[in-house]
mmCIF file of C-alpha atoms in Angstrom:
data_model
loop_
_atom_site.group_PDB
_atom_site.id
_atom_site.type_symbol
_atom_site.label_atom_id
_atom_site.label_comp_id
_atom_site.label_asym_id
_atom_site.label_seq_id
_atom_site.Cartn_x
_atom_site.Cartn_y
_atom_site.Cartn_z
ATOM 1 C CA MET A 1 72.322 96.649 96.323
ATOM 2 C CA LYS A 2 73.691 99.957 95.070
ATOM 3 C CA LYS A 3 73.741 102.692 97.663
ATOM 4 C CA HIS A 4 73.896 106.618 97.433
ATOM 5 C CA LEU A 5 77.043 107.835 99.780
ATOM 6 C CA VAL A 6 76.827 111.674 100.842
ATOM 7 C CA ILE A 7 79.945 112.177 102.376
ATOM 8 C CA LEU A 8 79.328 115.269 104.574
ATOM 9 C CA SER A 9 83.467 116.557 104.736
ATOM 10 C CA ALA A 10 84.795 119.113 107.360
ATOM 11 C CA ALA A 11 87.711 119.805 109.295
ATOM 12 C CA CYS A 12 87.254 118.434 113.219
ATOM 13 C CA GLY A 13 85.455 120.902 115.723
ATOM 14 C CA VAL A 14 82.970 122.046 112.648
ATOM 15 C CA GLY A 15 79.935 120.219 113.652
ATOM 16 C CA LYS A 16 80.047 116.618 111.734
ATOM 17 C CA THR A 17 78.671 114.572 114.253
ATOM 18 C CA THR A 18 76.451 117.098 116.173
ATOM 19 C CA ILE A 19 75.316 117.789 112.171
ATOM 20 C CA GLN A 20 74.649 113.895 112.007
ATOM 21 C CA ASN A 21 72.866 113.684 115.245
ATOM 22 C CA THR A 22 70.515 116.747 114.756
ATOM 23 C CA LEU A 23 69.750 114.488 111.156
ATOM 24 C CA ARG A 24 68.761 111.533 113.006
ATOM 25 C CA GLN A 25 66.623 112.870 115.991
ATOM 26 C CA LEU A 26 64.617 115.051 113.734
ATOM 27 C CA ASN A 27 64.260 112.030 110.828
ATOM 28 C CA LEU A 28 64.933 114.330 108.768
ATOM 29 C CA LEU A 29 66.479 111.756 106.483
ATOM 30 C CA PRO A 30 64.932 108.411 107.104
ATOM 31 C CA HIS A 31 65.941 106.567 104.087
ATOM 32 C CA PHE A 32 69.470 106.968 104.974
ATOM 33 C CA ALA A 33 71.859 105.565 107.707
ATOM 34 C CA CYS A 34 73.225 108.763 109.200
ATOM 35 C CA LEU A 35 77.349 108.040 110.487
ATOM 36 C CA ASP A 36 79.951 109.689 111.939
ATOM 37 C CA SER A 37 83.656 108.142 111.322
ATOM 38 C CA ASP A 38 83.688 108.776 115.497
ATOM 39 C CA GLU A 39 80.831 106.082 115.487
ATOM 40 C CA MET A 40 82.710 103.090 113.986
ATOM 41 C CA GLY A 41 85.091 102.262 116.173
ATOM 42 C CA ILE A 42 88.389 102.746 115.262
ATOM 43 C CA ASN A 43 90.574 105.360 116.316
ATOM 44 C CA TRP A 44 92.839 107.363 114.387
ATOM 45 C CA TRP A 45 95.159 107.396 117.241
ATOM 46 C CA ASP A 46 95.672 103.680 116.186
ATOM 47 C CA TYR A 47 96.886 104.789 112.412
ATOM 48 C CA THR A 48 98.491 107.464 112.782
ATOM 49 C CA GLY A 49 102.452 107.253 112.179
ATOM 50 C CA THR A 50 101.977 103.199 111.282
ATOM 51 C CA PRO A 51 102.350 102.230 108.015
ATOM 52 C CA ARG A 52 98.277 101.719 107.880
ATOM 53 C CA GLU A 53 97.843 105.363 107.734
ATOM 54 C CA ALA A 54 96.223 105.790 104.800
ATOM 55 C CA ASP A 55 93.928 102.882 105.426
ATOM 56 C CA TYR A 56 91.831 104.411 108.135
ATOM 57 C CA THR A 57 88.841 106.217 106.529
ATOM 58 C CA LYS A 58 88.819 103.337 104.221
ATOM 59 C CA ASP A 59 88.274 101.366 107.127
ATOM 60 C CA CYS A 60 85.552 103.964 108.889
ATOM 61 C CA LEU A 61 83.709 103.759 105.448
ATOM 62 C CA ALA A 62 83.677 100.242 104.914
ATOM 63 C CA THR A 63 82.102 99.729 108.541
ATOM 64 C CA ALA A 64 80.070 102.471 108.111
ATOM 65 C CA LEU A 65 78.505 100.633 104.656
ATOM 66 C CA ALA A 66 78.168 97.600 106.516
ATOM 67 C CA ARG A 67 76.093 99.005 109.436
ATOM 68 C CA ALA A 68 73.844 101.038 106.894
ATOM 69 C CA GLY A 69 72.452 97.584 105.894
ATOM 70 C CA ASP A 70 70.113 98.113 102.744
ATOM 71 C CA ARG A 71 70.284 102.573 103.510
ATOM 72 C CA SER A 72 72.213 104.447 101.723
ATOM 73 C CA LEU A 73 75.024 106.499 103.617
ATOM 74 C CA VAL A 74 75.623 110.152 105.177
ATOM 75 C CA PHE A 75 78.748 109.431 105.852
ATOM 76 C CA CYS A 76 80.300 112.782 107.836
ATOM 77 C CA SER A 77 83.766 112.667 107.997
ATOM 78 C CA CYS A 78 87.130 114.809 107.683
ATOM 79 C CA ILE A 79 87.067 112.718 104.012
ATOM 80 C CA ALA A 80 88.411 114.889 100.973
ATOM 81 C CA PRO A 81 87.164 114.418 98.034
ATOM 82 C CA PRO A 82 89.736 114.181 95.923
ATOM 83 C CA ASP A 83 90.894 111.553 98.760
ATOM 84 C CA PHE A 84 87.842 109.917 98.536
ATOM 85 C CA CYS A 85 88.436 109.102 94.416
ATOM 86 C CA LYS A 86 91.484 107.227 95.401
ATOM 87 C CA MET A 87 89.648 104.562 97.450
ATOM 88 C CA ARG A 88 86.313 104.475 95.188
ATOM 89 C CA PRO A 89 87.135 100.891 93.292
ATOM 90 C CA CYS A 90 87.471 99.621 96.948
ATOM 91 C CA PHE A 91 83.463 100.271 97.146
ATOM 92 C CA PRO A 92 81.802 98.786 94.484
ATOM 93 C CA GLU A 93 78.493 98.910 96.369
ATOM 94 C CA ILE A 94 78.255 102.522 95.244
ATOM 95 C CA SER A 95 76.549 103.554 93.245
ATOM 96 C CA SER A 96 76.789 107.580 93.124
ATOM 97 C CA VAL A 97 78.122 109.833 95.524
ATOM 98 C CA GLN A 98 77.909 113.712 96.346
ATOM 99 C CA HIS A 99 80.263 116.037 98.736
ATOM 100 C CA ILE A 100 78.767 118.342 100.970
ATOM 101 C CA GLY A 101 82.004 120.528 102.053
ATOM 102 C CA MET A 102 81.060 122.603 105.210
ATOM 103 C CA PHE A 103 83.038 124.591 107.341
ATOM 104 C CA CYS A 104 82.684 127.928 109.987
ATOM 105 C CA SER A 105 85.485 130.646 111.230
ATOM 106 C CA ASP A 106 88.866 129.487 112.092
ATOM 107 C CA ASP A 107 88.294 130.950 115.607
ATOM 108 C CA GLU A 108 85.146 129.012 115.917
ATOM 109 C CA VAL A 109 86.842 125.595 114.722
ATOM 110 C CA ARG A 110 89.664 126.433 117.331
ATOM 111 C CA ARG A 111 87.259 127.369 120.445
ATOM 112 C CA ARG A 112 84.900 124.181 120.022
ATOM 113 C CA LEU A 113 88.790 121.739 120.355
ATOM 114 C CA LEU A 114 89.478 124.159 123.131
ATOM 115 C CA ALA A 115 86.307 122.748 124.530
ATOM 116 C CA ARG A 116 86.666 119.308 123.735
ATOM 117 C CA PRO A 117 87.774 116.741 126.810
ATOM 118 C CA ALA A 118 91.147 116.363 127.370
ATOM 119 C CA GLU A 119 90.796 112.922 126.351
ATOM 120 C CA ARG A 120 90.231 113.837 122.633
ATOM 121 C CA MET A 121 93.219 114.786 121.863
ATOM 122 C CA CYS A 122 92.694 118.138 120.540
ATOM 123 C CA GLY A 123 94.012 121.131 122.252
ATOM 124 C CA ASP A 124 97.953 120.612 120.817
ATOM 125 C CA GLU A 125 98.291 123.605 118.607
ATOM 126 C CA LYS A 126 99.517 121.227 116.268
ATOM 127 C CA PHE A 127 96.197 119.802 115.549
ATOM 128 C CA ILE A 128 94.387 122.978 116.418
ATOM 129 C CA ARG A 129 96.451 124.712 113.295
ATOM 130 C CA SER A 130 96.011 121.961 111.280
ATOM 131 C CA GLN A 131 92.222 121.926 111.346
ATOM 132 C CA ILE A 132 91.818 125.506 110.951
ATOM 133 C CA GLU A 133 94.285 124.497 107.583
ATOM 134 C CA TYR A 134 92.406 121.857 106.537
ATOM 135 C CA ASN A 135 88.845 124.367 107.306
ATOM 136 C CA GLN A 136 89.749 127.008 105.305
ATOM 137 C CA TRP A 137 91.245 124.369 102.380
ATOM 138 C CA ILE A 138 87.209 123.433 102.068
ATOM 139 C CA ARG A 139 86.025 127.206 102.257
ATOM 140 C CA GLU A 140 88.160 128.271 99.635
ATOM 141 C CA HIS A 141 87.767 124.817 96.851
ATOM 142 C CA PRO A 142 83.691 125.229 96.364
ATOM 143 C CA SER A 143 83.854 123.291 93.525
ATOM 144 C CA GLU A 144 85.106 120.276 95.221
ATOM 145 C CA TYR A 145 81.409 119.903 96.660
ATOM 146 C CA ALA A 146 78.057 119.245 95.517
ATOM 147 C CA PHE A 147 77.500 121.691 98.052
ATOM 148 C CA HIS A 148 79.290 123.803 99.891
ATOM 149 C CA ILE A 149 77.907 125.607 103.389
ATOM 150 C CA ASP A 150 79.484 127.812 105.924
ATOM 151 C CA ASN A 151 77.590 126.842 109.091
ATOM 152 C CA THR A 152 78.377 129.861 111.714
ATOM 153 C CA PRO A 153 75.691 131.998 111.352
ATOM 154 C CA TYR A 154 73.031 128.951 111.753
ATOM 155 C CA THR A 155 71.536 126.689 114.758
ATOM 156 C CA GLU A 156 72.004 123.171 114.358
ATOM 157 C CA GLU A 157 69.135 122.282 113.577
ATOM 158 C CA GLU A 158 69.034 125.092 110.389
ATOM 159 C CA THR A 159 72.369 123.509 108.645
ATOM 160 C CA ALA A 160 70.770 119.979 109.420
ATOM 161 C CA ARG A 161 67.449 121.256 107.759
ATOM 162 C CA ILE A 162 69.968 122.678 104.864
ATOM 163 C CA ILE A 163 71.931 119.783 104.807
ATOM 164 C CA ALA A 164 69.268 117.704 104.198
ATOM 165 C CA ASP A 165 66.705 119.408 101.572
ATOM 166 C CA PHE A 166 69.977 120.017 99.228
ATOM 167 C CA ILE A 167 70.160 115.812 99.866
ATOM 168 C CA LEU A 168 66.508 115.276 99.019
ATOM 169 C CA GLY A 169 66.730 117.596 96.261
#
């Protein structure tokens, strides 16, 4: 069965997991599996700095597609549209793709990353800088996305509803 894929792209700390959880809790997209790369049981730190580093996102997406079963998928990940295009041939079960870019203020990214537990390993200044740079890239490249949202002024529920409304058309 062919599946529609929606990729919600954002830097770490922008709120992908929070929005994914809200979409599920409010049942805003009942015909979609709403999954986050963090739920796939695949650890980025096992890939980084290895010859398989480029396979991390592909492996996460393959796992998410399998978990989605017959349903279409909203996949929350850091993947940028140009990177997905390189791996698209690996997924013949995908019939169509929409990319949603989500960002917030850089100060908010920093605050959220510093508030995470130490075991998430997000408090390093180099890591924070890299996520702020990616957040800025998403903000500055709206043409890469079918939908582009700054979630800074919205609550979690408002953001989830705006995204669901876009997906449902």
